[in-house]
Coordinates of C-alpha atoms in Angstrom, one line a residue:
Chain A
M168 CA 29.5 -1.3 -35.0
N169 CA 32.1 -3.8 -36.1
D170 CA 33.9 -1.2 -38.2
S171 CA 37.6 -0.7 -39.0
K172 CA 38.0 1.9 -36.3
S173 CA 37.9 -0.6 -33.5
K174 CA 41.4 -1.8 -32.5
S175 CA 40.1 -4.8 -30.6
E176 CA 38.3 -8.0 -31.4
Y177 CA 36.2 -7.3 -28.3
I178 CA 33.6 -4.7 -27.6
L179 CA 34.1 -5.3 -23.8
E180 CA 37.2 -6.8 -22.3
V181 CA 38.4 -7.2 -18.7
R182 CA 41.8 -8.2 -17.6
G183 CA 42.9 -9.4 -14.1
I184 CA 39.7 -8.5 -12.3
K185 CA 40.0 -9.2 -8.5
K186 CA 37.5 -8.6 -5.8
S187 CA 37.4 -9.6 -2.2
F188 CA 34.6 -9.1 0.3
G189 CA 36.4 -9.1 3.6
G190 CA 38.2 -12.4 3.7
L191 CA 36.2 -13.9 0.8
R192 CA 38.0 -13.8 -2.5
A193 CA 35.0 -13.6 -4.8
L194 CA 37.1 -13.0 -8.0
K195 CA 40.7 -14.1 -8.3
S196 CA 42.1 -12.4 -11.4
V197 CA 39.5 -13.1 -14.1
D198 CA 40.0 -12.2 -17.8
L199 CA 37.0 -12.0 -20.1
G200 CA 36.1 -10.7 -23.5
L201 CA 32.8 -10.1 -25.2
K202 CA 33.0 -10.0 -29.0
Y203 CA 30.9 -7.7 -31.2
N204 CA 27.4 -8.9 -31.7
E205 CA 27.6 -12.1 -29.8
V206 CA 25.7 -13.7 -26.9
L207 CA 28.2 -14.8 -24.3
A208 CA 27.0 -17.0 -21.5
I209 CA 28.7 -17.0 -18.1
V210 CA 27.9 -20.2 -16.1
G211 CA 29.0 -21.6 -12.8
D212 CA 27.8 -22.8 -9.5
N213 CA 26.3 -20.6 -6.8
G214 CA 29.0 -18.4 -5.4
A215 CA 31.3 -18.9 -8.4
G216 CA 31.6 -15.1 -8.8
K217 CA 29.3 -14.7 -11.9
S218 CA 27.2 -11.9 -10.5
T219 CA 30.2 -10.1 -8.9
L220 CA 31.9 -10.2 -12.2
V221 CA 29.1 -8.7 -14.2
K222 CA 28.4 -6.1 -11.5
A223 CA 31.9 -4.9 -12.0
F224 CA 30.9 -4.1 -15.6
S225 CA 27.7 -2.3 -14.6
G226 CA 29.3 -0.2 -11.8
A227 CA 27.4 -1.9 -9.0
V228 CA 30.7 -3.4 -7.7
I229 CA 34.1 -1.7 -7.8
P230 CA 36.8 -4.3 -8.4
D231 CA 39.9 -4.2 -6.2
E232 CA 42.2 -4.7 -9.2
G233 CA 41.9 -5.1 -12.9
K234 CA 41.3 -3.2 -16.1
I235 CA 38.2 -2.8 -18.2
Y236 CA 38.4 -2.0 -21.9
I237 CA 35.6 -0.9 -24.2
D238 CA 36.3 -1.0 -28.0
G239 CA 39.9 -1.6 -27.0
E240 CA 40.2 1.6 -24.8
E241 CA 40.6 1.5 -21.1
V242 CA 37.6 2.9 -19.1
K243 CA 36.9 3.5 -15.5
I244 CA 33.5 2.4 -14.2
K245 CA 32.9 3.8 -10.8
N246 CA 29.1 3.8 -10.5
P247 CA 26.1 2.6 -12.5
Q248 CA 25.9 6.0 -14.3
D249 CA 29.4 5.6 -15.7
A250 CA 28.4 2.2 -17.1
I251 CA 25.2 3.6 -18.6
K252 CA 27.2 6.4 -20.3
L253 CA 29.5 3.8 -21.8
G254 CA 26.5 1.9 -23.2
I255 CA 26.4 -0.9 -20.8
Q256 CA 23.0 -1.8 -19.4
M257 CA 22.4 -4.5 -16.8
S258 CA 19.1 -6.1 -16.1
Y259 CA 19.2 -7.4 -12.5
Q260 CA 18.3 -10.7 -11.0
D261 CA 16.0 -9.0 -8.6
L262 CA 14.3 -7.1 -11.4
A263 CA 15.1 -3.5 -11.2
L264 CA 11.5 -2.4 -11.6
V265 CA 9.3 -0.4 -9.3
D266 CA 6.1 -2.2 -8.7
C267 CA 3.9 0.8 -8.0
L268 CA 4.8 2.6 -11.2
N269 CA 3.5 1.8 -14.7
I270 CA 5.3 0.1 -17.6
S271 CA 6.0 3.4 -19.4
T272 CA 7.4 5.1 -16.3
N273 CA 9.5 2.1 -15.5
L274 CA 11.0 2.1 -19.0
F275 CA 11.9 5.7 -18.7
M276 CA 12.9 5.7 -15.0
G277 CA 15.8 8.0 -14.4
R278 CA 15.7 9.4 -17.9
E279 CA 12.2 10.7 -18.2
I280 CA 11.2 13.0 -21.1
C281 CA 10.5 16.3 -19.5
Y282 CA 9.8 19.9 -20.2
K283 CA 10.8 22.7 -17.8
F284 CA 8.1 24.8 -16.3
L285 CA 8.6 27.1 -13.3
G286 CA 11.9 25.4 -12.7
M287 CA 10.4 22.0 -12.4
N288 CA 10.8 19.0 -14.7
F289 CA 7.3 18.0 -15.9
L290 CA 6.8 14.7 -17.5
R291 CA 5.7 14.3 -21.1
L292 CA 3.5 11.4 -20.1
K293 CA 1.8 11.0 -23.5
K294 CA 5.0 11.1 -25.4
M295 CA 6.6 8.6 -23.0
S296 CA 3.7 6.2 -23.4
L297 CA 3.8 6.4 -27.2
E298 CA 7.6 5.9 -27.3
A299 CA 7.5 3.1 -24.8
K300 CA 4.8 1.3 -26.8
G301 CA 6.7 1.8 -30.1
H302 CA 9.9 0.4 -28.4
L303 CA 8.2 -2.7 -27.1
E304 CA 6.6 -3.3 -30.5
S305 CA 10.0 -3.0 -32.2
L306 CA 11.3 -5.8 -30.0
G307 CA 8.4 -8.0 -31.1
I308 CA 6.5 -7.6 -27.9
R309 CA 3.3 -7.0 -29.8
T310 CA 0.0 -5.3 -28.9
I311 CA 0.8 -4.0 -25.5
G312 CA -2.8 -3.2 -24.4
N313 CA -2.1 -0.8 -21.6
I314 CA 1.3 0.7 -21.3
N315 CA -0.1 2.5 -18.2
E316 CA -0.6 -0.8 -16.3
K317 CA 1.3 -0.9 -13.1
V318 CA 4.2 -3.3 -13.1
R319 CA 2.8 -5.0 -10.0
N320 CA -0.1 -6.4 -12.0
L321 CA 2.1 -8.2 -14.6
S322 CA 3.2 -11.8 -14.5
G323 CA 6.8 -12.9 -13.9
G324 CA 7.6 -13.3 -17.6
Q325 CA 6.0 -10.0 -18.5
R326 CA 8.1 -8.3 -15.8
Q327 CA 11.2 -9.9 -17.0
V328 CA 10.5 -8.8 -20.6
I329 CA 9.9 -5.3 -19.4
A330 CA 13.1 -5.3 -17.4
I331 CA 15.1 -6.5 -20.4
S332 CA 13.4 -4.1 -22.8
R333 CA 14.3 -1.4 -20.4
S334 CA 18.0 -2.3 -20.6
V335 CA 17.7 -2.3 -24.4
F336 CA 15.9 0.9 -24.4
W337 CA 18.9 2.8 -23.0
G338 CA 22.0 0.8 -23.7
N339 CA 22.5 0.3 -27.3
K340 CA 25.8 -1.6 -27.2
I341 CA 26.1 -4.1 -24.3
I342 CA 23.3 -5.7 -22.4
I343 CA 24.0 -7.8 -19.3
L344 CA 21.3 -10.2 -18.1
D345 CA 21.6 -11.9 -14.7
E346 CA 19.4 -15.0 -14.5
P347 CA 16.7 -13.6 -17.0
T348 CA 14.8 -16.9 -16.9
G349 CA 15.4 -17.6 -13.2
A350 CA 11.9 -17.7 -11.9
L351 CA 9.9 -18.3 -15.1
G352 CA 7.9 -21.1 -16.5
V353 CA 8.5 -22.8 -19.8
R354 CA 6.3 -20.6 -21.9
E355 CA 7.4 -17.4 -20.3
S356 CA 11.1 -18.4 -20.6
K357 CA 10.6 -18.8 -24.3
K358 CA 9.4 -15.3 -24.6
V359 CA 12.5 -14.0 -22.9
L360 CA 14.8 -16.2 -25.0
D361 CA 13.1 -15.0 -28.1
L362 CA 13.7 -11.5 -27.0
I363 CA 17.4 -12.1 -26.5
K364 CA 17.6 -13.5 -30.0
T365 CA 15.9 -10.3 -31.2
L366 CA 18.6 -8.3 -29.4
K367 CA 21.3 -10.1 -31.3
S368 CA 19.6 -9.3 -34.6
K369 CA 19.7 -5.7 -33.5
N370 CA 23.5 -5.6 -33.3
I371 CA 23.6 -5.7 -29.5
S372 CA 26.2 -7.7 -27.6
V373 CA 24.7 -9.7 -24.7
I374 CA 26.2 -11.3 -21.6
I375 CA 23.9 -13.7 -20.0
I376 CA 24.2 -15.5 -16.6
S377 CA 22.1 -18.6 -16.3
H378 CA 21.9 -21.8 -14.4
N379 CA 19.8 -23.3 -17.2
L380 CA 22.1 -25.0 -19.7
N381 CA 19.3 -25.7 -22.1
H382 CA 18.6 -22.0 -22.3
V383 CA 22.3 -21.3 -22.6
F384 CA 22.8 -23.7 -25.5
S385 CA 19.7 -22.4 -27.3
I386 CA 20.9 -18.8 -27.5
A387 CA 24.6 -18.4 -26.7
D388 CA 27.5 -18.3 -29.1
R389 CA 30.2 -18.8 -26.5
I390 CA 30.3 -20.0 -23.0
V391 CA 32.6 -19.1 -20.1
V392 CA 32.7 -21.2 -16.9
L393 CA 33.6 -19.7 -13.5
R394 CA 34.4 -21.7 -10.4
H395 CA 35.6 -20.3 -7.1
G396 CA 36.2 -16.9 -8.6
E397 CA 38.3 -18.2 -11.4
K398 CA 37.7 -18.8 -15.1
V399 CA 38.0 -22.5 -15.6
G400 CA 36.7 -22.9 -19.2
E401 CA 35.9 -20.9 -22.3
K402 CA 34.3 -22.7 -25.3
E403 CA 32.4 -22.0 -28.5
I404 CA 29.0 -23.4 -28.1
K405 CA 29.4 -25.5 -31.2
D406 CA 32.6 -27.1 -29.8
T407 CA 31.1 -28.3 -26.5
D408 CA 28.2 -30.1 -25.0
G409 CA 26.3 -30.1 -21.7
D410 CA 28.3 -32.9 -20.2
E411 CA 31.6 -31.0 -20.6
V412 CA 30.2 -27.8 -19.3
V413 CA 28.7 -29.6 -16.2
K414 CA 32.1 -31.1 -15.6
M415 CA 33.8 -27.7 -15.8
I416 CA 31.2 -26.2 -13.4
T417 CA 31.5 -28.9 -10.8
G418 CA 35.3 -29.2 -11.2
A419 CA 35.4 -32.9 -12.1
E420 CA 38.1 -32.3 -14.7
F421 CA 40.1 -30.0 -12.5
A422 CA 40.2 -32.1 -9.3
G423 CA 44.0 -31.8 -9.2
K424 CA 44.0 -28.0 -9.3
E425 CA 41.8 -27.7 -6.3
L426 CA 44.3 -29.3 -4.0
K427 CA 46.8 -26.5 -4.5
Chain B
M57 CA 1.3 -12.6 -21.7
L58 CA 1.3 -9.0 -22.6
E59 CA -1.3 -9.4 -25.2
K60 CA -3.8 -10.1 -22.5
I61 CA -3.4 -6.7 -20.8
N62 CA -6.7 -4.8 -20.9
E63 CA -7.0 -2.2 -23.6
R64 CA -9.1 0.2 -21.7
K65 CA -7.3 2.9 -19.8
F66 CA -9.8 3.0 -16.9
N67 CA -11.6 0.1 -15.6
F68 CA -13.4 -0.9 -12.4
S69 CA -10.6 -3.3 -11.3
S70 CA -8.2 -0.4 -11.1
L71 CA -10.7 1.5 -9.0
R72 CA -11.2 -1.5 -6.8
R73 CA -7.4 -1.9 -6.3
S74 CA -7.0 1.8 -5.7
N75 CA -6.2 2.7 -2.1
I76 CA -8.5 5.6 -1.7
L77 CA -11.7 3.6 -2.1
T78 CA -11.9 2.4 1.5
P79 CA -11.2 5.7 3.1
S80 CA -13.6 7.4 0.7
I81 CA -16.4 5.0 1.7
A82 CA -15.5 5.4 5.4
L83 CA -15.7 9.2 5.0
I84 CA -19.1 9.1 3.2
F85 CA -20.4 6.6 5.8
L86 CA -19.3 8.8 8.6
V87 CA -20.8 12.0 7.1
V88 CA -24.2 10.2 6.5
L89 CA -24.2 8.7 10.0
L90 CA -23.4 11.9 11.8
S91 CA -26.0 13.9 9.7
F92 CA -28.7 11.5 11.1
L93 CA -27.4 11.7 14.6
S94 CA -26.9 15.4 15.0
P95 CA -28.9 18.2 13.3
H96 CA -26.0 20.6 13.8
F97 CA -23.5 18.4 11.9
L98 CA -24.3 18.9 8.2
T99 CA -24.6 22.7 8.1
V100 CA -22.4 25.0 6.1
S101 CA -21.0 26.8 9.1
N102 CA -20.1 23.5 10.9
M103 CA -18.5 22.1 7.7
L104 CA -16.4 25.2 7.3
N105 CA -15.5 25.0 10.9
V106 CA -14.4 21.3 10.6
L107 CA -12.4 22.2 7.5
R108 CA -10.6 25.0 9.4
Q109 CA -9.9 22.6 12.3
V110 CA -8.7 19.9 9.9
S111 CA -6.5 22.2 7.7
I112 CA -3.5 22.3 10.1
I113 CA -3.2 18.5 10.5
A114 CA -4.0 18.1 6.8
I115 CA -1.1 20.4 5.9
V116 CA 1.3 18.6 8.1
S117 CA 0.1 15.3 6.7
V118 CA 1.2 16.3 3.2
G119 CA 4.9 16.3 4.3
M120 CA 4.4 13.1 6.2
T121 CA 3.0 11.5 3.1
Y122 CA 6.2 12.4 1.2
A123 CA 8.4 11.0 4.0
I124 CA 6.3 7.7 4.1
L125 CA 6.3 7.5 0.3
T126 CA 10.1 7.4 0.2
G127 CA 10.0 4.6 2.8
G128 CA 10.7 6.7 5.8
I129 CA 8.8 8.7 8.4
D130 CA 9.2 12.2 9.8
L131 CA 8.7 12.3 13.6
S132 CA 10.0 15.9 13.9
V133 CA 7.0 17.6 12.3
G134 CA 5.2 18.3 15.6
S135 CA 8.3 20.1 17.0
V136 CA 8.8 22.0 13.7
V137 CA 5.2 23.2 14.0
A138 CA 6.1 24.7 17.4
L139 CA 9.5 26.2 16.4
S140 CA 8.3 27.8 13.2
G141 CA 5.4 29.4 15.0
V142 CA 7.6 30.6 17.8
I143 CA 10.2 32.0 15.4
T144 CA 7.6 33.9 13.4
T145 CA 5.8 35.3 16.4
M146 CA 9.0 36.3 18.2
L147 CA 10.3 38.2 15.2
L148 CA 6.9 39.9 14.9
K149 CA 6.4 40.8 18.5
N150 CA 9.9 41.1 20.1
Y151 CA 11.8 42.5 17.2
S152 CA 9.0 44.2 15.2
V153 CA 10.1 42.6 12.0
N154 CA 7.9 43.0 8.9
M155 CA 5.2 40.3 8.9
Y156 CA 6.1 38.7 5.5
L157 CA 9.8 38.5 6.5
S158 CA 8.8 36.9 9.8
I159 CA 6.8 34.3 8.0
L160 CA 9.6 33.8 5.6
A161 CA 11.9 33.2 8.5
G162 CA 9.5 30.7 10.1
L163 CA 9.3 28.8 6.8
T164 CA 13.1 28.8 6.4
V165 CA 13.4 27.3 9.8
G166 CA 11.1 24.5 8.7
I167 CA 13.1 23.9 5.5
L168 CA 16.3 23.8 7.5
C169 CA 14.9 21.2 9.9
G170 CA 13.8 19.1 7.0
V171 CA 17.2 19.3 5.3
A172 CA 18.8 18.2 8.5
V173 CA 16.5 15.2 8.9
G174 CA 16.9 14.2 5.3
S175 CA 20.7 14.6 5.4
M176 CA 21.0 12.4 8.4
I177 CA 18.9 9.7 6.7
S178 CA 20.6 9.8 3.4
S179 CA 24.1 10.3 4.7
K180 CA 26.8 7.6 4.5
I181 CA 25.9 6.2 7.9
K182 CA 22.2 5.8 6.8
M183 CA 20.5 6.7 10.0
P184 CA 17.1 5.0 10.3
P185 CA 14.4 7.6 9.6
F186 CA 12.6 6.8 12.9
I187 CA 15.8 7.6 14.9
A188 CA 16.7 10.7 12.8
G189 CA 13.2 12.1 13.4
L190 CA 13.2 11.2 17.1
A191 CA 16.5 13.1 17.6
M192 CA 15.3 16.1 15.6
M193 CA 12.0 16.1 17.4
A194 CA 13.8 16.5 20.7
V195 CA 16.3 19.0 19.5
V196 CA 13.8 21.3 17.8
R197 CA 11.3 21.2 20.7
G198 CA 14.2 22.0 23.0
I199 CA 15.2 25.0 20.9
A200 CA 11.6 26.3 20.8
L201 CA 11.5 26.1 24.6
I202 CA 15.0 27.7 25.0
I203 CA 14.4 30.7 22.9
T204 CA 11.0 31.5 24.5
N205 CA 12.1 30.4 28.0
G206 CA 9.1 28.1 27.8
R207 CA 6.6 31.1 27.8
P208 CA 4.0 31.7 25.1
I209 CA 4.3 34.8 23.0
Y210 CA 1.1 36.9 23.2
N211 CA -0.1 40.3 21.9
L212 CA 0.6 39.8 18.2
P213 CA -0.2 42.4 15.6
E214 CA -3.8 42.1 14.4
Q215 CA -3.0 41.7 10.7
F216 CA -1.2 38.5 11.5
G217 CA -4.5 36.9 12.5
F218 CA -5.7 36.8 8.9
I219 CA -3.7 33.7 8.0
G220 CA -5.4 31.4 10.5
G221 CA -8.6 33.3 11.2
G222 CA -9.4 35.2 8.0
F223 CA -11.8 34.4 5.2
L224 CA -11.5 34.7 1.4
Y225 CA -14.9 34.6 -0.4
R226 CA -16.4 33.3 2.8
I227 CA -14.0 30.3 2.9
P228 CA -11.6 30.2 5.8
F229 CA -8.1 31.2 4.7
P230 CA -6.3 28.1 6.2
V231 CA -8.6 25.9 4.1
I232 CA -7.5 27.8 1.0
I233 CA -3.9 27.3 2.0
M234 CA -4.5 23.7 2.5
I235 CA -6.2 23.2 -0.9
V236 CA -3.4 25.0 -2.7
I237 CA -0.8 22.8 -1.0
Y238 CA -2.7 19.7 -1.9
I239 CA -3.0 20.7 -5.5
I240 CA 0.7 21.5 -5.7
A241 CA 1.6 18.2 -4.0
F242 CA -0.7 16.3 -6.4
I243 CA 0.9 17.9 -9.5
N244 CA 4.4 17.3 -8.1
L245 CA 3.8 13.6 -7.3
R246 CA 1.8 12.8 -10.4
F247 CA 3.4 14.9 -13.2
T248 CA 7.0 15.6 -12.4
K249 CA 10.3 13.8 -12.5
M250 CA 10.8 14.5 -8.9
G251 CA 7.5 12.8 -8.0
V252 CA 8.6 9.6 -9.9
S253 CA 11.8 9.6 -8.0
F254 CA 10.0 9.5 -4.6
Y255 CA 7.9 6.6 -5.7
A256 CA 10.9 4.8 -7.1
I257 CA 13.0 5.3 -4.0
G258 CA 10.2 4.0 -1.8
G259 CA 9.2 1.2 -4.1
N260 CA 12.6 -0.2 -5.0
E261 CA 15.6 1.8 -3.8
E262 CA 18.1 -0.4 -5.6
A263 CA 16.3 0.0 -8.9
A264 CA 16.2 3.7 -8.4
R265 CA 19.9 3.8 -7.7
V266 CA 20.7 1.7 -10.8
A267 CA 18.4 3.9 -12.9
G268 CA 20.6 6.8 -12.0
I269 CA 18.2 8.6 -9.6
N270 CA 20.1 10.7 -7.1
I271 CA 18.8 9.0 -3.9
R272 CA 20.4 11.4 -1.5
R273 CA 19.0 14.5 -3.2
S274 CA 15.6 13.1 -3.6
T275 CA 15.5 11.9 0.1
V276 CA 16.6 15.4 1.3
F277 CA 13.9 16.9 -0.9
A278 CA 11.2 14.7 0.5
Y279 CA 12.1 15.7 4.1
T280 CA 12.5 19.3 3.1
I281 CA 9.0 19.3 1.8
S282 CA 7.9 17.7 5.1
G283 CA 9.7 20.4 7.1
L284 CA 8.2 23.2 5.0
T285 CA 4.6 22.0 5.3
A286 CA 5.1 21.6 9.0
A287 CA 6.3 25.2 9.2
V288 CA 3.3 26.4 7.2
A289 CA 1.0 24.6 9.6
G290 CA 2.9 26.1 12.6
I291 CA 2.4 29.6 11.3
V292 CA -1.3 29.0 10.5
L293 CA -1.7 27.6 14.0
A294 CA 0.1 30.5 15.7
S295 CA -2.0 32.9 13.7
R296 CA -5.3 31.2 14.5
V297 CA -4.8 31.2 18.2
M298 CA -2.7 34.5 18.1
V299 CA -0.1 32.9 20.3
G300 CA 3.4 31.6 19.6
Q301 CA 3.4 28.4 21.7
P302 CA 6.6 26.5 22.3
I303 CA 4.5 23.5 23.4
A304 CA 2.3 23.6 20.3
G305 CA 2.1 20.6 18.0
Y306 CA 2.6 17.8 20.5
F307 CA 1.6 14.5 18.9
Y308 CA 0.9 16.1 15.5
E309 CA 3.3 13.7 14.0
L310 CA 1.0 10.8 15.1
D311 CA -2.1 12.4 13.6
A312 CA -0.2 13.0 10.4
I313 CA 0.9 9.4 10.2
A314 CA -2.6 8.3 10.9
A315 CA -4.0 10.5 8.1
S316 CA -1.4 9.3 5.6
V317 CA -1.9 5.6 6.4
I318 CA -5.7 5.8 6.6
G319 CA -5.4 7.4 3.1
G320 CA -3.6 4.4 1.7
A321 CA 0.1 5.2 2.2
R322 CA 2.1 2.1 2.7
M323 CA 4.5 2.3 5.7
G324 CA 7.2 0.5 3.8
G325 CA 7.1 3.2 1.1
G326 CA 6.5 3.3 -2.6
E327 CA 2.7 3.8 -2.3
A328 CA 0.8 6.8 -1.3
N329 CA -2.1 9.0 -2.6
I330 CA -2.2 12.6 -1.6
W331 CA -6.0 12.8 -1.9
G332 CA -6.2 9.7 0.3
T333 CA -4.2 11.6 2.9
L334 CA -6.6 14.5 2.7
I335 CA -9.5 12.1 3.2
G336 CA -7.6 10.5 6.1
A337 CA -7.3 13.9 7.8
L338 CA -10.9 14.6 7.1
I339 CA -12.1 11.3 8.6
M340 CA -10.2 12.1 11.9
G341 CA -11.4 15.7 12.0
I342 CA -15.0 14.9 11.2
L343 CA -15.0 12.1 13.8
K344 CA -13.8 14.4 16.5
N345 CA -16.3 17.1 15.5
G346 CA -19.2 14.7 15.4
L347 CA -18.4 13.2 18.7
N348 CA -18.1 16.7 20.2
L349 CA -21.5 17.6 18.8
L350 CA -22.9 14.4 20.3
N351 CA -21.3 15.3 23.7
V352 CA -19.1 12.3 23.8
S353 CA -16.3 12.9 26.3
T354 CA -12.7 13.2 24.9
Y355 CA -11.7 10.1 26.7
Y356 CA -14.1 8.0 24.6
Q357 CA -13.2 10.0 21.5
Q358 CA -9.6 8.6 21.7
V359 CA -11.0 5.1 21.7
A360 CA -13.2 5.8 18.8
I361 CA -10.4 7.3 16.7
G362 CA -8.1 4.3 17.5
I363 CA -10.8 1.9 16.3
V364 CA -11.4 3.9 13.1
I365 CA -7.7 3.9 12.3
A366 CA -7.4 0.1 12.8
G367 CA -10.7 -0.6 11.1
T368 CA -10.0 1.5 7.9
I369 CA -6.5 0.0 7.5
S370 CA -7.7 -3.6 8.1
F371 CA -10.3 -3.1 5.4
N372 CA -7.7 -1.7 3.0
L373 CA -5.3 -4.6 3.7
L374 CA -8.1 -7.2 3.4
R375 CA -9.3 -5.9 0.1
K376 CA -5.8 -6.1 -1.4
S377 CA -4.9 -9.5 -0.2

């Protein structure tokens, strides 16, 4: 992916993204770049604008102003389908899974393998099951017993793993994960973090939003800090530590700026 | 973790969790009980009679199940039953139109009603399904009354009577129509992309939207199917009584909702089983028939049906909690 064709250092770059919800300025001109094959963490307090920012990449939020570039070329993302076509996949905080459908159907949702018969799209259920199983195995999610199990009957960690696998399944360039370990226990979180490491080894660029700095430091290459809709810090993981990041998140080092 | 998921495709826990277990048991219990109480109940002729009576509500209930599956409800079906019957019989009688064309016109009216309801619900303003159905129910009933001046249409051509009153291999024709519709609905919901989209919209609309499912189109489809099945039921009903009645189908929407919900449909959407709906319709029909055979007055029948609805659903909810 990182070939000579690309004019930019970044696979995904945004400049001057602004978004207001009524009187609330959620994003005040944010610039951000995601390098090829890196895990970029976006951190910040609640309401800092993290989710709004990544939703602008995935087409769920349309920014008021600002430009989005992919491989150095400007793109317009007006809805989730646009983002998907550009290879951006988002796994949502609220888990974009349908409880009453099984694992295989959830993985293929919206892009089912079908054959036409009498003008109707019939599902190739067997083929979908097999491909879903193969895909999960390729991500190190071993020995899925029953790919036809309903998602409702899975644990929180299993659901998260399926949700992320689903993103990977369809977007082969950029995966955005919003709080992937949000509601998970220690063991289940580890599964998800392992999966993110696997993604990196598969040449996928990942943006991860997380409140858990331990998780961020264990997987991310770079970290971007948002506060009150502005970018207040950007560091390589190896050049920073938890204390500094916490200070940036809470604004301890930028007390003067807030008075403006 | 995932390794622990059971290897077997089918197991008892999945049957235990399934929504049609409770209504199935209720139905069997009811049949056994009534067989003991009345010697006339479990006879071939009575069973065929019950099936013929049930078929109309059962057909309406298919569409209602679709609406409920997507997280909505379609209150207009009772009025559509009347309007489609009236349109078909009017064309037959007053304008001497060919029977098949008249039926086609009746079905088209049902489809248009469904498209209208679905469009209101899925439009930008996102009208709540309950309100959209309520409005449509009033408008459609009004149209049925206006075009007939409130008078029933009698003296229909004899051949029209086959749809509701005829037999095919000794099976009442409406029952065959019902079975065909249920099989098509089952295939549609279980094996097609469209079916998945209904479950997805009802189960998690945001997820469906993000997955690129066309919410508006699927919603309109679901209500179109509802309008169409109501129209089929309306034509079958008109044929069976050989009258085009502008006041036909009152409260059918409530029976259809009851059948769907007894059969395991979740009112919030995302969960429904078409065979459960059929069982739900059968439970209500058999109960009415049995109580008739036992000479229970219709006043008491209403109470009994209410108790059965509440009882079956309580059991279903209890079992899942």
